[in-house]
Coordinates of C-alpha atoms in Angstrom, one line a residue:
X2 CA 0.0 -0.1 0.6
X3 CA 3.0 2.6 0.5
X4 CA 4.7 1.2 -2.6
X5 CA 1.7 5.2 -4.4
X6 CA 3.3 6.8 -2.2
X7 CA 7.0 6.5 -2.6
X8 CA 7.6 8.2 -6.5
X9 CA 11.0 7.3 -7.5
X10 CA 12.9 10.1 -8.7
X11 CA 12.8 8.9 -12.7
X12 CA 9.3 10.4 -12.4
X13 CA 8.7 13.3 -14.1
X14 CA 6.6 16.0 -11.7
X15 CA 3.8 15.5 -14.0
X16 CA 3.3 12.3 -13.9
X17 CA 3.6 12.4 -10.1
X18 CA 1.1 14.7 -9.8
X19 CA -1.4 13.2 -12.3
X20 CA -1.4 8.8 -10.5
X21 CA -2.1 11.4 -7.4
X22 CA -5.1 12.4 -8.4
X23 CA -6.6 9.2 -10.6
X24 CA -4.9 6.3 -9.5
X25 CA -6.4 3.9 -11.9
X26 CA -5.6 5.5 -14.9
X27 CA -2.1 5.9 -13.7
X28 CA -2.3 1.7 -12.7
X29 CA -3.3 1.5 -17.0
X30 CA -0.6 3.5 -17.4
X31 CA 2.0 2.3 -15.9
X32 CA 1.4 -1.2 -16.9
X33 CA 1.2 -0.2 -20.8
X34 CA 5.1 1.4 -20.1
X35 CA 6.1 -1.6 -18.3
X36 CA 4.9 -3.6 -21.9
X37 CA 6.9 -0.7 -24.0
X38 CA 10.0 -1.3 -22.0
X39 CA 9.7 -5.5 -21.6
X40 CA 9.7 -5.4 -25.2
X41 CA 12.2 -2.9 -25.8
X42 CA 14.3 -4.9 -23.9
X43 CA 13.2 -8.0 -25.1
X44 CA 14.0 -6.8 -28.8
X45 CA 17.0 -4.6 -28.5
X46 CA 18.0 -3.5 -31.8
X47 CA 21.1 -5.1 -33.3
X48 CA 24.3 -2.4 -34.2

């Protein structure tokens, strides 16, 4: 539960404010970002 209150330093201020305003939308956004990051890490471009 306390996880939501601690924001990592990498999260921009606007995002943090948005998270506090709409936690449900924040969760969806986070999931989307996680999927993108996972895809990027898995399929690294060669070169």
